[in-house]
Amino acid sequence: MIAARRDTGIGLALAAAIAGGWVTLHVAGVFLWTWHVATVPLAAALILVQAWLSTGLFIVAHDCMHGSLVPGRRRANTVIGTLCLGAYAALSYATLHPKHHAHHAAPGTASDPDFHADAPRRMVPWFASFFRSYYTHGQIARITVVAIAYLLAGASLANIVAFWAVPALLALVQLFVFGTFLPHRHEDRPFADAHNARSNGLSPAASLLTCFHFGAYHHEHHLSPRTPWWRLPRLRMRPAPR
């Protein structure tokens, strides 16, 4: 019980840090940033950081889908996951939740909504399918409403694109490449088991930077989906039960 409370506290603290960093950069970038030639390199660096934090928001929401952020508190997980996905890119938690569990039910097969059975080795067509799956007309409508509200509040369109749209798209690429394509891509060597997932050989630091451990420890995640993202490296040292 004490360990469970400790893990919940750690997970919530990390989620708060990711969300707090994202909100700070989002507000500063969208509403306060002024463009000058000398500040372009700094803007580029901030956009990359915001893309990584956007990936983090999705990963926090992902833990919520598995009930691992606040174990036993479904409503809390739903609220936090909804806020994270909404902030990241106006995504619908109610839509993504069943899709993600369908992915875990049949990973790397034609029944997997994240898999592209027609091109299991080709990145571009798979990404196009992945993009269409996640970016819906409803989401685009929600983004448009928020963007209009931002413009009315004094933000510039350039800032909205640079500090919200671009990081969100970069995060989508990051999530796809390291969290979907590389782990589930079909290769000549077979998968280890029916999870049809592989882990890459990145170090823990590189794994954190690329996709919050969902590349280097993706097979471990499928073996133990209720393990929060920050504990995944430990599973390689102590194999999780099947």
mmCIF file of C-alpha atoms in Angstrom:
data_model
loop_
_atom_site.group_PDB
_atom_site.id
_atom_site.type_symbol
_atom_site.label_atom_id
_atom_site.label_comp_id
_atom_site.label_asym_id
_atom_site.label_seq_id
_atom_site.Cartn_x
_atom_site.Cartn_y
_atom_site.Cartn_z
ATOM 1 C CA MET A 1 0.000 0.000 0.000
ATOM 2 C CA ILE A 2 2.807 2.413 0.889
ATOM 3 C CA ALA A 3 4.667 1.559 -2.326
ATOM 4 C CA ALA A 4 1.500 2.064 -4.379
ATOM 5 C CA ARG A 5 0.914 5.487 -2.814
ATOM 6 C CA ARG A 6 4.539 6.407 -3.405
ATOM 7 C CA ASP A 7 4.311 5.422 -7.091
ATOM 8 C CA THR A 8 1.073 7.367 -7.489
ATOM 9 C CA GLY A 9 2.731 10.408 -5.948
ATOM 10 C CA ILE A 10 5.736 10.102 -8.250
ATOM 11 C CA GLY A 11 3.522 9.682 -11.299
ATOM 12 C CA LEU A 12 1.379 12.698 -10.428
ATOM 13 C CA ALA A 13 4.455 14.829 -9.690
ATOM 14 C CA LEU A 14 6.008 13.933 -13.043
ATOM 15 C CA ALA A 15 2.698 14.575 -14.824
ATOM 16 C CA ALA A 16 2.434 17.965 -13.112
ATOM 17 C CA ALA A 17 5.990 18.832 -14.151
ATOM 18 C CA ILE A 18 5.331 17.889 -17.777
ATOM 19 C CA ALA A 19 2.000 19.733 -17.871
ATOM 20 C CA GLY A 20 3.404 22.751 -16.029
ATOM 21 C CA GLY A 21 6.339 23.037 -18.416
ATOM 22 C CA TRP A 22 4.033 22.669 -21.407
ATOM 23 C CA VAL A 23 1.585 25.325 -20.196
ATOM 24 C CA THR A 24 4.402 27.767 -19.384
ATOM 25 C CA LEU A 25 5.982 27.468 -22.836
ATOM 26 C CA HIS A 26 2.596 27.458 -24.534
ATOM 27 C CA VAL A 27 1.410 30.681 -22.928
ATOM 28 C CA ALA A 28 4.774 32.406 -23.288
ATOM 29 C CA GLY A 29 5.109 31.350 -26.916
ATOM 30 C CA VAL A 30 1.573 31.947 -28.103
ATOM 31 C CA PHE A 31 0.880 35.198 -26.272
ATOM 32 C CA LEU A 32 4.214 36.786 -25.335
ATOM 33 C CA TRP A 33 6.785 35.856 -27.972
ATOM 34 C CA THR A 34 8.020 38.578 -30.309
ATOM 35 C CA TRP A 35 9.976 37.671 -33.409
ATOM 36 C CA HIS A 36 13.403 39.050 -34.223
ATOM 37 C CA VAL A 37 16.190 37.608 -36.326
ATOM 38 C CA ALA A 38 18.344 37.164 -33.245
ATOM 39 C CA THR A 39 15.658 35.180 -31.391
ATOM 40 C CA VAL A 40 14.932 32.644 -34.146
ATOM 41 C CA PRO A 41 17.483 30.075 -32.846
ATOM 42 C CA LEU A 42 15.997 30.332 -29.348
ATOM 43 C CA ALA A 43 12.493 29.946 -30.771
ATOM 44 C CA ALA A 44 13.591 26.813 -32.621
ATOM 45 C CA ALA A 45 15.018 25.356 -29.409
ATOM 46 C CA LEU A 46 11.835 26.163 -27.468
ATOM 47 C CA ILE A 47 9.701 24.573 -30.182
ATOM 48 C CA LEU A 48 11.721 21.351 -29.897
ATOM 49 C CA VAL A 49 11.349 21.379 -26.121
ATOM 50 C CA GLN A 50 7.619 21.989 -26.502
ATOM 51 C CA ALA A 51 7.376 19.086 -28.950
ATOM 52 C CA TRP A 52 9.005 16.809 -26.370
ATOM 53 C CA LEU A 53 6.646 18.062 -23.662
ATOM 54 C CA SER A 54 3.710 17.517 -26.033
ATOM 55 C CA THR A 55 4.854 13.915 -26.413
ATOM 56 C CA GLY A 56 4.936 13.791 -22.637
ATOM 57 C CA LEU A 57 1.336 14.981 -22.395
ATOM 58 C CA PHE A 58 0.279 12.146 -24.673
ATOM 59 C CA ILE A 59 2.247 9.627 -22.629
ATOM 60 C CA VAL A 60 0.617 10.848 -19.403
ATOM 61 C CA ALA A 61 -2.787 10.424 -21.070
ATOM 62 C CA HIS A 62 -1.668 6.989 -22.232
ATOM 63 C CA ASP A 63 -0.937 5.988 -18.624
ATOM 64 C CA CYS A 64 -4.399 7.260 -17.740
ATOM 65 C CA MET A 65 -5.887 4.937 -20.384
ATOM 66 C CA HIS A 66 -4.254 2.009 -18.608
ATOM 67 C CA GLY A 67 -5.318 3.272 -15.186
ATOM 68 C CA SER A 68 -1.707 3.467 -14.052
ATOM 69 C CA LEU A 69 -1.451 7.188 -13.282
ATOM 70 C CA VAL A 70 -3.931 7.050 -10.392
ATOM 71 C CA PRO A 71 -4.618 3.326 -9.834
ATOM 72 C CA GLY A 72 -8.191 2.534 -8.854
ATOM 73 C CA ARG A 73 -9.442 6.042 -9.650
ATOM 74 C CA ARG A 74 -11.013 5.781 -13.090
ATOM 75 C CA ARG A 75 -12.613 9.214 -12.987
ATOM 76 C CA ALA A 76 -9.347 10.900 -12.008
ATOM 77 C CA ASN A 77 -7.547 9.141 -14.849
ATOM 78 C CA THR A 78 -10.262 10.169 -17.291
ATOM 79 C CA VAL A 79 -10.182 13.822 -16.246
ATOM 80 C CA ILE A 80 -6.388 14.079 -16.353
ATOM 81 C CA GLY A 81 -6.161 12.176 -19.636
ATOM 82 C CA THR A 82 -8.847 14.352 -21.196
ATOM 83 C CA LEU A 83 -7.054 17.552 -20.160
ATOM 84 C CA CYS A 84 -3.682 16.337 -21.427
ATOM 85 C CA LEU A 85 -4.973 15.248 -24.828
ATOM 86 C CA GLY A 86 -7.062 18.387 -25.187
ATOM 87 C CA ALA A 87 -4.093 20.620 -24.449
ATOM 88 C CA TYR A 88 -1.742 18.651 -26.673
ATOM 89 C CA ALA A 89 -3.830 18.760 -29.847
ATOM 90 C CA ALA A 90 -7.569 18.894 -29.031
ATOM 91 C CA LEU A 91 -7.696 15.091 -29.176
ATOM 92 C CA SER A 92 -10.635 13.170 -27.732
ATOM 93 C CA TYR A 93 -9.822 10.895 -24.796
ATOM 94 C CA ALA A 94 -13.187 9.149 -25.191
ATOM 95 C CA THR A 95 -12.257 8.252 -28.775
ATOM 96 C CA LEU A 96 -8.643 7.267 -28.171
ATOM 97 C CA HIS A 97 -9.258 5.166 -25.059
ATOM 98 C CA PRO A 98 -11.055 2.265 -26.800
ATOM 99 C CA LYS A 99 -8.743 2.520 -29.835
ATOM 100 C CA HIS A 100 -5.677 2.087 -27.671
ATOM 101 C CA HIS A 101 -7.115 -0.943 -25.923
ATOM 102 C CA ALA A 102 -7.972 -2.390 -29.346
ATOM 103 C CA HIS A 103 -4.284 -1.944 -30.191
ATOM 104 C CA HIS A 104 -3.279 -3.963 -27.131
ATOM 105 C CA ALA A 105 -5.860 -6.639 -27.896
ATOM 106 C CA ALA A 106 -4.351 -7.423 -31.314
ATOM 107 C CA PRO A 107 -1.032 -5.576 -31.744
ATOM 108 C CA GLY A 108 0.570 -5.617 -35.164
ATOM 109 C CA THR A 109 -2.408 -7.254 -36.883
ATOM 110 C CA ALA A 110 -5.157 -6.092 -39.222
ATOM 111 C CA SER A 111 -7.390 -5.599 -36.159
ATOM 112 C CA ASP A 112 -4.922 -3.116 -34.649
ATOM 113 C CA PRO A 113 -6.091 0.483 -35.368
ATOM 114 C CA ASP A 114 -2.480 1.741 -35.054
ATOM 115 C CA PHE A 115 -1.093 -0.817 -37.509
ATOM 116 C CA HIS A 116 -1.029 -0.556 -41.311
ATOM 117 C CA ALA A 117 -1.458 -4.123 -42.516
ATOM 118 C CA ASP A 118 -1.096 -3.121 -46.176
ATOM 119 C CA ALA A 119 2.408 -1.719 -45.584
ATOM 120 C CA PRO A 120 3.862 -3.304 -42.427
ATOM 121 C CA ARG A 121 7.430 -2.280 -43.349
ATOM 122 C CA ARG A 122 6.955 1.081 -45.046
ATOM 123 C CA MET A 123 7.027 4.263 -42.975
ATOM 124 C CA VAL A 124 5.358 6.794 -45.283
ATOM 125 C CA PRO A 125 2.080 4.973 -46.079
ATOM 126 C CA TRP A 126 1.851 3.772 -42.493
ATOM 127 C CA PHE A 127 2.312 7.318 -41.191
ATOM 128 C CA ALA A 128 -0.342 8.629 -43.606
ATOM 129 C CA SER A 129 -2.793 6.058 -42.229
ATOM 130 C CA PHE A 130 -1.745 6.874 -38.653
ATOM 131 C CA PHE A 131 -2.232 10.614 -39.278
ATOM 132 C CA ARG A 132 -5.712 10.146 -40.737
ATOM 133 C CA SER A 133 -6.651 7.944 -37.810
ATOM 134 C CA TYR A 134 -5.755 10.501 -35.148
ATOM 135 C CA TYR A 135 -6.523 13.826 -36.849
ATOM 136 C CA THR A 136 -10.285 13.866 -37.378
ATOM 137 C CA HIS A 137 -12.692 16.529 -38.595
ATOM 138 C CA GLY A 138 -13.976 16.991 -35.053
ATOM 139 C CA GLN A 139 -10.481 17.602 -33.756
ATOM 140 C CA ILE A 140 -9.734 20.086 -36.531
ATOM 141 C CA ALA A 141 -12.946 21.918 -35.651
ATOM 142 C CA ARG A 142 -11.906 22.101 -31.987
ATOM 143 C CA ILE A 143 -8.461 23.385 -32.926
ATOM 144 C CA THR A 144 -10.055 26.048 -35.117
ATOM 145 C CA VAL A 145 -12.302 27.241 -32.293
ATOM 146 C CA VAL A 146 -9.349 27.497 -29.899
ATOM 147 C CA ALA A 147 -7.213 29.268 -32.507
ATOM 148 C CA ILE A 148 -9.956 31.839 -33.111
ATOM 149 C CA ALA A 149 -10.265 32.399 -29.361
ATOM 150 C CA TYR A 150 -6.494 32.902 -29.149
ATOM 151 C CA LEU A 151 -6.574 35.413 -32.016
ATOM 152 C CA LEU A 152 -9.373 37.342 -30.321
ATOM 153 C CA ALA A 153 -7.297 37.316 -27.109
ATOM 154 C CA GLY A 154 -4.410 39.007 -28.916
ATOM 155 C CA ALA A 155 -2.218 36.121 -30.077
ATOM 156 C CA SER A 156 -0.707 36.181 -33.550
ATOM 157 C CA LEU A 157 -1.327 33.407 -36.057
ATOM 158 C CA ALA A 158 2.442 32.954 -36.461
ATOM 159 C CA ASN A 159 2.826 32.306 -32.737
ATOM 160 C CA ILE A 160 -0.098 29.861 -32.662
ATOM 161 C CA VAL A 161 1.418 27.885 -35.523
ATOM 162 C CA ALA A 162 4.985 27.998 -34.168
ATOM 163 C CA PHE A 163 4.283 27.201 -30.525
ATOM 164 C CA TRP A 164 1.219 24.942 -30.739
ATOM 165 C CA ALA A 165 0.709 23.467 -34.216
ATOM 166 C CA VAL A 166 4.359 22.740 -35.030
ATOM 167 C CA PRO A 167 5.181 21.107 -31.648
ATOM 168 C CA ALA A 168 2.016 19.012 -31.879
ATOM 169 C CA LEU A 169 2.947 17.754 -35.343
ATOM 170 C CA LEU A 170 6.543 17.062 -34.319
ATOM 171 C CA ALA A 171 5.250 15.137 -31.306
ATOM 172 C CA LEU A 172 2.976 13.113 -33.576
ATOM 173 C CA VAL A 173 5.991 12.131 -35.682
ATOM 174 C CA GLN A 174 7.940 11.297 -32.523
ATOM 175 C CA LEU A 175 5.116 9.152 -31.156
ATOM 176 C CA PHE A 176 4.662 7.388 -34.476
ATOM 177 C CA VAL A 177 8.315 6.665 -35.239
ATOM 178 C CA PHE A 178 9.492 5.622 -31.777
ATOM 179 C CA GLY A 179 6.222 4.466 -30.208
ATOM 180 C CA THR A 180 4.517 2.700 -33.113
ATOM 181 C CA PHE A 181 6.479 2.164 -36.330
ATOM 182 C CA LEU A 182 9.847 0.964 -35.036
ATOM 183 C CA PRO A 183 8.393 -1.275 -32.265
ATOM 184 C CA HIS A 184 5.730 -2.904 -34.479
ATOM 185 C CA ARG A 185 7.369 -2.836 -37.924
ATOM 186 C CA HIS A 186 7.605 -6.252 -39.532
ATOM 187 C CA GLU A 187 11.148 -7.430 -40.218
ATOM 188 C CA ASP A 188 12.811 -10.592 -41.448
ATOM 189 C CA ARG A 189 13.475 -11.708 -37.879
ATOM 190 C CA PRO A 190 10.291 -12.776 -36.111
ATOM 191 C CA PHE A 191 8.773 -11.115 -33.080
ATOM 192 C CA ALA A 192 9.431 -12.678 -29.693
ATOM 193 C CA ASP A 193 5.766 -13.406 -28.998
ATOM 194 C CA ALA A 194 2.171 -12.561 -29.913
ATOM 195 C CA HIS A 195 2.579 -8.966 -28.721
ATOM 196 C CA ASN A 196 4.319 -8.292 -32.057
ATOM 197 C CA ALA A 197 6.477 -5.648 -30.423
ATOM 198 C CA ARG A 198 10.190 -4.931 -30.133
ATOM 199 C CA SER A 199 12.257 -2.742 -27.854
ATOM 200 C CA ASN A 200 15.170 -0.805 -29.296
ATOM 201 C CA GLY A 201 18.654 -0.618 -27.807
ATOM 202 C CA LEU A 202 18.654 3.037 -26.773
ATOM 203 C CA SER A 203 20.068 4.033 -23.404
ATOM 204 C CA PRO A 204 17.592 5.108 -20.713
ATOM 205 C CA ALA A 205 18.477 8.792 -21.322
ATOM 206 C CA ALA A 206 18.009 8.508 -25.095
ATOM 207 C CA SER A 207 14.843 6.506 -24.519
ATOM 208 C CA LEU A 208 13.443 9.286 -22.348
ATOM 209 C CA LEU A 209 14.291 11.954 -24.923
ATOM 210 C CA THR A 210 12.855 10.076 -27.882
ATOM 211 C CA CYS A 211 9.518 8.854 -26.544
ATOM 212 C CA PHE A 212 9.412 8.701 -22.738
ATOM 213 C CA HIS A 213 10.677 5.078 -22.795
ATOM 214 C CA PHE A 214 8.073 3.772 -25.249
ATOM 215 C CA GLY A 215 10.705 2.926 -27.846
ATOM 216 C CA ALA A 216 13.491 1.304 -25.868
ATOM 217 C CA TYR A 217 10.996 -0.531 -23.652
ATOM 218 C CA HIS A 218 7.986 -1.068 -25.907
ATOM 219 C CA HIS A 219 7.922 -4.836 -25.583
ATOM 220 C CA GLU A 220 8.140 -4.435 -21.830
ATOM 221 C CA HIS A 221 5.120 -2.126 -22.005
ATOM 222 C CA HIS A 222 3.078 -4.763 -23.833
ATOM 223 C CA LEU A 223 4.125 -7.370 -21.292
ATOM 224 C CA SER A 224 3.054 -5.098 -18.434
ATOM 225 C CA PRO A 225 0.712 -2.361 -19.776
ATOM 226 C CA ARG A 226 -0.217 -1.078 -16.328
ATOM 227 C CA THR A 227 3.383 -0.172 -15.512
ATOM 228 C CA PRO A 228 3.745 3.656 -15.714
ATOM 229 C CA TRP A 229 6.147 5.084 -18.281
ATOM 230 C CA TRP A 230 8.814 6.096 -15.779
ATOM 231 C CA ARG A 231 9.102 2.575 -14.360
ATOM 232 C CA LEU A 232 9.535 0.788 -17.701
ATOM 233 C CA PRO A 233 13.375 0.672 -17.552
ATOM 234 C CA ARG A 234 13.133 -1.410 -14.378
ATOM 235 C CA LEU A 235 11.222 -4.135 -16.201
ATOM 236 C CA ARG A 236 14.285 -5.047 -18.229
ATOM 237 C CA MET A 237 16.183 -5.674 -15.020
ATOM 238 C CA ARG A 238 13.265 -7.565 -13.473
ATOM 239 C CA PRO A 239 11.078 -9.213 -16.173
ATOM 240 C CA ALA A 240 7.394 -8.508 -15.808
ATOM 241 C CA PRO A 241 4.890 -11.386 -15.551
ATOM 242 C CA ARG A 242 3.134 -12.287 -18.784
#
